[in-house]
Tab-separated table of C-alpha atoms and ligand atoms in Angstrom:
chain	number	residue	atom	x	y	z
R	1	UNK	CA	-70.663	3.249	28.908
R	2	UNK	CA	-70.274	6.886	29.980
R	3	UNK	CA	-68.005	9.390	28.271
R	4	UNK	CA	-67.109	12.806	29.645
R	5	UNK	CA	-66.521	15.405	26.932
R	6	UNK	CA	-64.367	18.372	27.895
R	7	UNK	CA	-63.812	21.638	26.045
R	8	UNK	CA	-61.192	23.525	27.979
R	9	UNK	CA	-60.672	27.222	27.191
R	10	UNK	CA	-58.495	29.913	28.738
R	11	UNK	CA	-60.852	30.728	31.616
R	12	UNK	CA	-63.676	28.286	30.990
R	13	UNK	CA	-64.429	24.577	30.828
R	14	UNK	CA	-67.526	23.214	29.097
R	15	UNK	CA	-68.529	19.615	29.776
R	16	UNK	CA	-71.097	17.013	28.800
R	17	UNK	CA	-71.476	13.515	30.216
R	18	UNK	CA	-72.867	11.084	27.637
R	19	UNK	CA	-74.502	7.753	28.213
R	20	UNK	CA	-73.417	6.086	24.992
R	21	UNK	CA	-75.952	3.255	25.108
R	22	UNK	CA	-78.700	5.650	24.050
R	23	UNK	CA	-76.371	8.504	23.059
R	24	UNK	CA	-77.996	10.855	25.536
R	25	UNK	CA	-76.485	13.702	27.523
R	26	UNK	CA	-77.044	12.801	31.163
R	27	UNK	CA	-75.580	16.061	32.427
R	28	UNK	CA	-73.881	19.119	31.039
R	29	UNK	CA	-72.556	22.410	32.204
R	30	UNK	CA	-69.812	24.935	32.213
R	31	UNK	CA	-67.370	26.676	34.460
R	32	UNK	CA	-66.692	30.331	33.796
R	33	UNK	CA	-64.151	32.887	34.960
R	34	UNK	CA	-61.516	30.380	36.101
R	35	UNK	CA	-58.688	32.303	37.770
R	36	UNK	CA	-60.748	35.503	37.713
R	37	UNK	CA	-63.033	36.788	40.474
R	38	UNK	CA	-66.702	35.736	40.550
R	39	UNK	CA	-66.044	32.307	39.056
R	40	UNK	CA	-68.974	29.900	38.933
R	41	UNK	CA	-70.214	26.546	37.676
R	42	UNK	CA	-73.566	25.966	35.988
R	43	UNK	CA	-74.884	22.410	35.751
R	44	UNK	CA	-77.973	20.793	34.306
R	45	UNK	CA	-79.153	17.189	34.275
R	46	UNK	CA	-81.161	15.406	31.568
R	47	UNK	CA	-84.215	15.443	33.827
R	48	UNK	CA	-84.070	19.201	34.156
R	49	UNK	CA	-82.384	19.757	37.532
R	50	UNK	CA	-80.271	22.879	37.437
R	51	UNK	CA	-77.764	24.306	39.846
R	52	UNK	CA	-75.248	27.110	40.007
R	53	UNK	CA	-72.273	27.139	42.333
R	54	UNK	CA	-70.520	30.446	42.915
R	55	UNK	CA	-67.097	29.697	44.286
R	56	UNK	CA	-63.475	30.743	43.916
R	57	UNK	CA	-62.075	28.504	41.158
R	58	UNK	CA	-58.402	29.501	40.922
R	59	UNK	CA	-57.337	27.070	38.213
R	60	UNK	CA	-58.482	24.331	35.826
R	61	UNK	CA	-57.559	21.620	38.365
R	62	UNK	CA	-60.023	23.014	40.901
R	63	UNK	CA	-62.582	23.423	38.097
R	64	UNK	CA	-62.410	19.771	37.012
R	65	UNK	CA	-62.498	18.610	40.659
R	66	UNK	CA	-65.613	20.694	41.200
R	67	UNK	CA	-67.383	19.369	38.115
R	68	UNK	CA	-66.622	15.777	39.170
R	69	UNK	CA	-68.026	16.579	42.626
R	70	UNK	CA	-71.200	17.915	41.014
R	71	UNK	CA	-71.506	14.808	38.810
R	72	UNK	CA	-71.289	12.764	42.045
R	73	UNK	CA	-73.550	15.065	44.085
R	74	UNK	CA	-76.499	13.413	45.886
R	75	UNK	CA	-79.005	15.961	44.630
R	76	UNK	CA	-77.667	17.169	41.277
R	77	UNK	CA	-75.358	14.299	40.403
R	78	UNK	CA	-75.888	11.598	37.775
R	79	UNK	CA	-73.279	9.031	38.821
R	80	UNK	CA	-72.613	7.401	42.162
R	81	UNK	CA	-69.012	6.452	41.560
R	82	UNK	CA	-66.228	8.128	39.592
R	83	UNK	CA	-65.492	4.775	37.929
R	84	UNK	CA	-68.751	5.100	36.016
R	85	UNK	CA	-66.855	7.513	33.753
R	86	UNK	CA	-65.215	5.215	31.230
R	87	UNK	CA	-63.191	7.755	29.277
R	88	UNK	CA	-62.700	11.448	28.576
R	89	UNK	CA	-62.883	13.046	25.120
R	90	UNK	CA	-61.160	16.397	24.695
R	91	UNK	CA	-61.778	18.997	22.056
R	92	UNK	CA	-58.401	20.185	20.758
R	93	UNK	CA	-58.186	23.031	18.269
R	94	UNK	CA	-55.010	22.315	16.335
R	95	UNK	CA	-53.761	18.918	15.299
R	96	UNK	CA	-51.390	20.278	12.636
R	97	UNK	CA	-50.513	17.935	9.777
R	98	UNK	CA	-49.921	14.959	12.030
R	99	UNK	CA	-53.344	14.238	13.487
R	100	UNK	CA	-55.528	13.178	10.599
R	101	UNK	CA	-58.014	11.632	13.015
R	102	UNK	CA	-58.854	11.442	16.708
R	103	UNK	CA	-56.310	9.651	18.912
R	104	UNK	CA	-55.874	8.159	22.365
R	105	UNK	CA	-53.649	10.553	24.282
R	106	UNK	CA	-50.255	9.267	25.362
R	107	UNK	CA	-47.030	11.169	26.187
R	108	UNK	CA	-46.092	11.469	22.512
R	109	UNK	CA	-49.526	12.880	21.558
R	110	UNK	CA	-49.334	15.359	24.437
R	111	UNK	CA	-45.903	16.508	23.263
R	112	UNK	CA	-47.153	17.020	19.707
R	113	UNK	CA	-50.209	19.001	20.877
R	114	UNK	CA	-47.743	21.152	22.806
R	115	UNK	CA	-45.616	21.633	19.684
R	116	UNK	CA	-48.693	22.869	17.833
R	117	UNK	CA	-49.275	25.611	20.424
R	118	UNK	CA	-47.630	28.137	18.100
R	119	UNK	CA	-50.234	27.283	15.421
R	120	UNK	CA	-53.135	27.565	17.884
R	121	UNK	CA	-51.820	29.884	20.612
R	122	UNK	CA	-55.264	30.929	21.847
R	123	UNK	CA	-56.577	27.384	22.284
R	124	UNK	CA	-54.014	24.561	22.308
R	125	UNK	CA	-52.324	25.576	25.604
R	126	UNK	CA	-55.719	25.570	27.368
R	127	UNK	CA	-56.838	22.333	25.707
R	128	UNK	CA	-53.596	20.809	26.951
R	129	UNK	CA	-54.193	22.073	30.476
R	130	UNK	CA	-57.597	20.327	30.428
R	131	UNK	CA	-55.946	17.077	29.305
R	132	UNK	CA	-53.221	17.234	31.969
R	133	UNK	CA	-55.639	18.060	34.760
R	134	UNK	CA	-58.013	15.222	33.760
R	135	UNK	CA	-55.100	12.787	33.696
R	136	UNK	CA	-54.310	13.717	37.289
R	137	UNK	CA	-57.856	13.704	38.576
R	138	UNK	CA	-59.034	10.643	36.636
R	139	UNK	CA	-55.877	8.500	36.611
R	140	UNK	CA	-55.971	5.453	34.397
R	141	UNK	CA	-59.010	6.623	32.421
R	142	UNK	CA	-58.400	6.703	28.670
R	143	UNK	CA	-58.213	10.258	27.315
R	144	UNK	CA	-58.935	10.960	23.665
R	145	UNK	CA	-58.124	14.081	21.627
R	146	UNK	CA	-60.513	15.145	18.862
R	147	UNK	CA	-59.058	17.880	16.652
R	148	UNK	CA	-60.891	20.695	14.865
R	149	UNK	CA	-58.396	20.396	12.022
R	150	UNK	CA	-58.401	16.607	11.389
R	151	UNK	CA	-61.391	16.520	9.049
R	152	UNK	CA	-59.613	18.896	6.685
R	153	UNK	CA	-56.379	16.917	6.379
R	154	UNK	CA	-57.780	15.225	3.255
R	155	UNK	CA	-57.473	18.487	1.273
R	156	UNK	CA	-55.146	18.206	-1.746
R	157	UNK	CA	-52.087	20.513	-2.037
R	158	UNK	CA	-53.853	22.750	-4.579
R	159	UNK	CA	-56.373	23.588	-1.833
R	160	UNK	CA	-54.086	23.735	1.191
R	161	UNK	CA	-51.004	25.478	-0.201
R	162	UNK	CA	-50.642	29.255	-0.247
R	163	UNK	CA	-48.800	30.710	-3.237
R	164	UNK	CA	-45.947	31.919	-1.049
R	165	UNK	CA	-42.327	30.736	-1.341
R	166	UNK	CA	-42.531	26.976	-0.825
R	167	UNK	CA	-39.872	27.116	1.895
R	168	UNK	CA	-42.429	28.571	4.352
R	169	UNK	CA	-44.499	25.450	3.982
R	170	UNK	CA	-41.411	23.276	4.335
R	171	UNK	CA	-39.915	25.165	7.286
R	172	UNK	CA	-42.971	26.323	9.211
R	173	UNK	CA	-45.854	24.290	7.770
R	174	UNK	CA	-47.630	27.453	6.663
R	175	UNK	CA	-50.721	26.035	4.932
R	176	UNK	CA	-54.515	25.972	5.087
R	177	UNK	CA	-55.564	23.807	8.029
R	178	UNK	CA	-59.229	24.740	8.352
R	179	UNK	CA	-61.291	24.573	11.551
R	180	UNK	CA	-64.778	23.562	12.787
R	181	UNK	CA	-63.856	20.139	11.373
R	182	UNK	CA	-65.820	18.179	13.975
R	183	UNK	CA	-68.922	20.195	13.153
R	184	UNK	CA	-68.502	19.867	9.379
R	185	UNK	CA	-67.944	16.122	9.801
R	186	UNK	CA	-71.042	15.715	11.990
R	187	UNK	CA	-73.466	17.678	9.799
R	188	UNK	CA	-72.198	16.326	6.479
R	189	UNK	CA	-72.517	12.724	7.740
R	190	UNK	CA	-75.942	13.469	9.166
R	191	UNK	CA	-76.957	15.019	5.843
R	192	UNK	CA	-76.078	11.768	4.032
R	193	UNK	CA	-78.210	9.861	6.572
R	194	UNK	CA	-81.145	12.215	5.999
R	195	UNK	CA	-80.754	11.799	2.252
R	196	UNK	CA	-80.532	8.027	2.746
R	197	UNK	CA	-77.526	7.879	0.431
R	198	UNK	CA	-73.938	6.653	0.966
R	199	UNK	CA	-71.779	9.466	2.386
R	200	UNK	CA	-69.008	8.417	-0.001
R	201	UNK	CA	-71.190	9.159	-3.043
R	202	UNK	CA	-72.312	12.676	-2.165
R	203	UNK	CA	-71.069	16.203	-2.753
R	204	UNK	CA	-72.023	18.311	0.250
R	205	UNK	CA	-71.385	21.958	1.113
R	206	UNK	CA	-71.405	22.479	4.855
R	207	UNK	CA	-71.933	26.039	6.132
R	208	UNK	CA	-71.025	26.474	9.814
R	209	UNK	CA	-72.288	29.997	10.473
R	210	UNK	CA	-71.769	31.133	14.047
R	211	UNK	CA	-69.778	33.910	15.627
R	212	UNK	CA	-66.899	32.126	13.915
R	213	UNK	CA	-67.934	30.903	10.478
R	214	UNK	CA	-66.536	28.573	7.848
R	215	UNK	CA	-67.625	26.549	4.830
R	216	UNK	CA	-66.357	23.135	3.781
R	217	UNK	CA	-66.662	21.301	0.483
R	218	UNK	CA	-67.102	17.590	1.215
R	219	UNK	CA	-66.841	15.391	-1.865
R	220	UNK	CA	-67.276	11.623	-1.589
R	221	UNK	CA	-66.887	11.696	2.186
R	222	UNK	CA	-63.712	13.792	2.174
R	223	UNK	CA	-63.128	17.476	2.756
R	224	UNK	CA	-61.545	18.891	-0.401
R	225	UNK	CA	-61.528	22.568	0.560
R	226	UNK	CA	-62.507	24.878	3.384
R	227	UNK	CA	-62.632	28.616	3.944
R	228	UNK	CA	-60.570	29.015	7.131
R	229	UNK	CA	-56.822	28.875	6.719
R	230	UNK	CA	-53.653	28.755	8.779
R	231	UNK	CA	-55.786	30.382	11.463
R	232	UNK	CA	-59.548	30.869	11.877
R	233	UNK	CA	-59.227	34.417	10.491
R	234	UNK	CA	-59.507	33.595	6.782
R	235	UNK	CA	-62.665	33.157	4.745
R	236	UNK	CA	-66.137	34.344	5.612
R	237	UNK	CA	-67.194	37.594	7.285
R	238	UNK	CA	-67.602	36.658	10.977
R	239	UNK	CA	-68.842	38.266	14.185
R	240	UNK	CA	-65.618	40.164	14.798
R	241	UNK	CA	-63.233	38.676	12.191
R	242	UNK	CA	-62.730	40.166	8.744
R	243	UNK	CA	-62.219	36.938	6.790
R	244	UNK	CA	-60.622	37.393	3.347
R	245	UNK	CA	-58.916	40.712	2.712
R	246	UNK	CA	-56.129	41.897	0.422
R	247	UNK	CA	-52.987	41.144	2.494
R	248	UNK	CA	-51.509	44.510	1.411
R	249	UNK	CA	-54.206	46.267	3.474
R	250	UNK	CA	-52.355	45.246	6.634
R	251	UNK	CA	-49.211	47.274	5.867
R	252	UNK	CA	-51.289	50.138	4.452
R	253	UNK	CA	-53.421	50.582	7.589
R	254	UNK	CA	-50.491	50.027	9.959
R	255	UNK	CA	-48.560	52.848	8.260
R	256	UNK	CA	-51.538	55.207	8.059
R	257	UNK	CA	-52.586	54.624	11.684
R	258	UNK	CA	-49.077	54.140	13.095
R	259	UNK	CA	-50.086	50.930	14.858
R	260	UNK	CA	-48.183	47.775	15.767
R	261	UNK	CA	-48.681	44.319	14.255
R	262	UNK	CA	-50.332	43.232	17.541
R	263	UNK	CA	-52.876	46.052	17.283
R	264	UNK	CA	-53.523	45.224	13.633
R	265	UNK	CA	-54.007	41.570	14.523
R	266	UNK	CA	-56.519	42.595	17.197
R	267	UNK	CA	-58.393	44.824	14.732
R	268	UNK	CA	-58.762	41.959	12.234
R	269	UNK	CA	-59.745	39.394	14.877
R	270	UNK	CA	-61.780	41.387	17.369
R	271	UNK	CA	-62.983	44.603	15.754
R	272	UNK	CA	-63.924	43.635	12.199
R	273	UNK	CA	-66.633	41.503	10.610
R	274	UNK	CA	-70.270	42.265	11.478
R	275	UNK	CA	-69.111	44.466	14.362
R	276	UNK	CA	-66.605	46.394	12.262
R	277	UNK	CA	-68.973	47.170	9.387
R	278	UNK	CA	-72.129	47.792	11.433
R	279	UNK	CA	-70.457	49.522	14.387
R	280	UNK	CA	-73.266	47.967	16.441
R	281	UNK	CA	-72.507	44.431	17.534
R	282	UNK	CA	-70.892	41.132	16.619
R	283	UNK	CA	-74.208	39.414	17.396
R	284	UNK	CA	-76.224	38.893	14.234
R	285	UNK	CA	-79.483	39.362	16.173
R	286	UNK	CA	-78.516	42.922	17.135
R	287	UNK	CA	-77.295	43.682	13.627
R	288	UNK	CA	-80.532	42.293	12.092
R	289	UNK	CA	-82.631	44.340	14.471
R	290	UNK	CA	-80.743	47.514	13.572
R	291	UNK	CA	-80.988	46.683	9.856
R	292	UNK	CA	-84.755	46.245	10.150
R	293	UNK	CA	-84.908	49.661	11.801
R	294	UNK	CA	-83.208	51.190	8.772
R	295	UNK	CA	-79.578	51.332	9.917
R	296	UNK	CA	-77.620	51.426	6.640
R	297	UNK	CA	-74.325	50.099	8.019
R	298	UNK	CA	-76.118	47.195	9.670
R	299	UNK	CA	-77.799	46.440	6.329
R	300	UNK	CA	-74.426	46.545	4.555
R	301	UNK	CA	-72.849	44.268	7.173
R	302	UNK	CA	-75.513	41.612	6.584
R	303	UNK	CA	-75.240	41.998	2.813
R	304	UNK	CA	-71.477	41.445	3.007
R	305	UNK	CA	-71.954	38.456	5.289
R	306	UNK	CA	-74.441	36.762	2.936
R	307	UNK	CA	-72.620	37.732	-0.273
R	308	UNK	CA	-69.333	36.177	0.904
R	309	UNK	CA	-71.179	32.918	1.655
R	310	UNK	CA	-72.839	32.952	-1.770
R	311	UNK	CA	-69.429	33.406	-3.411
R	312	UNK	CA	-67.889	30.532	-1.452
R	313	UNK	CA	-70.794	28.202	-2.195
R	314	UNK	CA	-70.432	29.058	-5.895
R	315	UNK	CA	-66.681	28.405	-5.736
R	316	UNK	CA	-67.118	25.064	-3.980
R	317	UNK	CA	-69.777	23.894	-6.425
R	318	UNK	CA	-67.195	24.617	-9.145
R	319	UNK	CA	-64.438	22.888	-7.130
R	320	UNK	CA	-66.540	19.733	-6.713
R	321	UNK	CA	-68.082	19.835	-10.193
R	322	UNK	CA	-71.569	20.100	-8.688
R	323	UNK	CA	-73.286	19.600	-5.354
R	324	UNK	CA	-76.024	17.351	-4.024
R	325	UNK	CA	-76.740	19.250	-0.821
R	326	UNK	CA	-76.071	22.419	1.138
R	327	UNK	CA	-76.242	22.284	4.937
R	328	UNK	CA	-76.654	25.204	7.342
R	329	UNK	CA	-75.534	24.859	10.939
R	330	UNK	CA	-74.335	26.758	14.097
R	331	UNK	CA	-75.957	29.798	15.750
R	332	UNK	CA	-76.759	31.790	12.601
R	333	UNK	CA	-77.077	28.834	10.212
R	334	UNK	CA	-79.549	27.065	12.494
R	335	UNK	CA	-81.575	30.075	13.567
R	336	UNK	CA	-81.457	33.027	11.183
R	337	UNK	CA	-83.905	31.983	8.499
R	338	UNK	CA	-83.661	35.366	6.791
R	339	UNK	CA	-79.950	34.759	6.185
R	340	UNK	CA	-80.662	31.317	4.692
R	341	UNK	CA	-83.428	32.722	2.505
R	342	UNK	CA	-81.224	35.511	1.214
R	343	UNK	CA	-78.354	33.153	0.411
R	344	UNK	CA	-80.462	30.481	-1.301
R	345	UNK	CA	-82.409	33.064	-3.349
R	346	UNK	CA	-79.123	34.374	-4.748
R	347	UNK	CA	-78.270	30.820	-5.815
R	348	UNK	CA	-81.622	30.363	-7.570
R	349	UNK	CA	-79.934	30.403	-10.995
R	350	UNK	CA	-78.535	26.941	-10.143
R	351	UNK	CA	-82.036	25.534	-9.885
R	352	UNK	CA	-81.959	25.546	-6.080
R	353	UNK	CA	-85.450	26.188	-4.762
R	354	UNK	CA	-86.222	27.110	-1.197
R	355	UNK	CA	-89.429	26.063	0.542
R	356	UNK	CA	-89.977	29.427	2.222
R	357	UNK	CA	-92.385	28.122	4.837
R	358	UNK	CA	-90.229	25.128	5.762
R	359	UNK	CA	-87.264	27.491	6.034
R	360	UNK	CA	-88.890	29.467	8.850
R	361	UNK	CA	-87.457	27.031	11.351
R	362	UNK	CA	-85.067	27.728	14.217
R	363	UNK	CA	-82.653	25.181	15.655
R	364	UNK	CA	-84.443	22.192	14.172
R	365	UNK	CA	-83.301	19.485	11.792
R	366	UNK	CA	-85.216	20.031	8.575
R	367	UNK	CA	-85.034	19.890	4.796
R	368	UNK	CA	-85.813	23.407	3.569
R	369	UNK	CA	-85.697	22.976	-0.226
R	370	UNK	CA	-88.641	22.036	-2.423
R	371	UNK	CA	-88.878	18.472	-3.851
R	372	UNK	CA	-87.910	19.750	-7.335
R	373	UNK	CA	-84.847	21.683	-6.135
R	374	UNK	CA	-81.688	20.670	-8.073
R	375	UNK	CA	-79.631	20.832	-4.879
R	376	UNK	CA	-81.220	19.821	-1.592
R	377	UNK	CA	-80.866	22.209	1.360
R	378	UNK	CA	-80.937	21.243	5.044
R	379	UNK	CA	-80.784	22.831	8.467
R	380	UNK	CA	-78.891	20.453	10.763
R	381	UNK	CA	-78.087	21.542	14.323
R	382	UNK	CA	-74.457	20.713	14.947
R	383	UNK	CA	-73.373	18.394	17.741
R	384	UNK	CA	-69.620	18.490	18.128
R	385	UNK	CA	-69.786	17.001	21.624
R	386	UNK	CA	-71.616	13.891	20.412
R	387	UNK	CA	-69.023	13.471	17.662
R	388	UNK	CA	-66.244	13.708	20.286
R	389	UNK	CA	-68.043	11.161	22.480
R	390	UNK	CA	-68.509	8.792	19.509
R	391	UNK	CA	-64.838	9.049	18.519
R	392	UNK	CA	-63.803	8.448	22.124
R	393	UNK	CA	-65.980	5.383	22.394
R	394	UNK	CA	-64.771	3.988	19.069
R	395	UNK	CA	-61.145	4.390	20.126
R	396	UNK	CA	-61.460	2.807	23.541
R	397	UNK	CA	-63.599	-0.151	22.549
L	401	AMP	P1	-72.446	30.378	17.717
L	401	AMP	O1	-71.052	30.938	17.621
L	401	AMP	O2	-72.644	29.133	16.928
L	401	AMP	O3	-72.926	30.266	19.133
L	401	AMP	O4	-73.421	31.462	17.029
L	401	AMP	C1	-73.548	32.774	17.493
L	401	AMP	C2	-74.369	33.562	16.485
L	401	AMP	O5	-75.623	32.901	16.300
L	401	AMP	C3	-74.669	34.993	16.925
L	401	AMP	O6	-74.449	35.881	15.850
L	401	AMP	C4	-76.160	34.953	17.265
L	401	AMP	O7	-76.790	36.150	16.922
L	401	AMP	C5	-76.681	33.823	16.395
L	401	AMP	N1	-77.833	33.179	17.068
L	401	AMP	C6	-77.793	32.331	18.107
L	401	AMP	N2	-79.065	31.966	18.481
L	401	AMP	C7	-79.911	32.627	17.663
L	401	AMP	C8	-81.330	32.685	17.546
L	401	AMP	N3	-82.138	31.983	18.334
L	401	AMP	N4	-81.848	33.462	16.573
L	401	AMP	C9	-81.041	34.158	15.755
L	401	AMP	N5	-79.687	34.153	15.827
L	401	AMP	C10	-79.125	33.404	16.757
């Protein structure tokens, strides 16, 4: 059984082909700069063969055709017939209130994903393009949509409602949706496996810390709160996003600077966070380097980043009435051990104890707390693609 996982963006397509018997990635790659000059495809097989094809790729249709050709290629391919692909799993950002779990895509599902384009304008239209193109190029193959928001649909109203006039929820469905759900679901489930305890009996705090960052409180197998909101702008300090701010700041800065709502939106999404405070970069490696060299703004940016996480972890421990485990994942969570150390040390008053040596790990699954720590702490590399492949397989079999 082979499942193709597709993550279709505005000018890019990432793909992984899974052999689900052993749950291994037989090939993976990405297409960049679709519809822009200098477009290219990069491809890698499980036995280490790599290739790059520089070619004009005017649209997603040509991109998917090219990636299928590469999968079938005599030298770099991993299948000999297109029928070896049993199904396609698509990452879709926004599933609104309707999609509480992954679904097989039919006309109705497609229409609903389209309706949710106003909630996820930067992603849903491109996810939909990927779905439509795959339907054409792989006719008759089941297509499955896996939503970033689904995992969070178990949140109760007290966590998902904003204290705005209720009519905005009724009319426009303005509420907390949360994102990175596939990642939070994967690492929290994996954490339960590592603890050898039933998922449904654990209280887990999942910290997805990448360029985009969010935290989820998972109690008894269900997400009960998460830091991102109607959009992925709310919550933690991120690479270029501000996360939580006083909403009144928006009007204040717009009036002072004489800027439009579009410019303000861009400032909060693209020019804030680590980049905004440090003035150096959105990449935590650059900011850390500058901080080590004595750059005060870089030091402040990292302090803000860590402090916000500490506050959220504290809040979610209160929300769940305790916690059994904290998990770190994604680019920063998996790799920046200094960040983990700083966060866990600040939570020492809860009886959480870090094994400092074990913590000096990058991108590896590992328990990093000491045996007598009151809350166990893990690094678990996320694997959203595997989760998408598993959901796809479960739905088609
Ligand atoms: P993501 O969005 O999950 O790809 O994460 C991107 C963030 O992870 C950036 O801030 C990177 O600086 C950070 N990151 C990725 N790899 C490493 C690494 N090997 N060491 C330290 N930070 C890393």
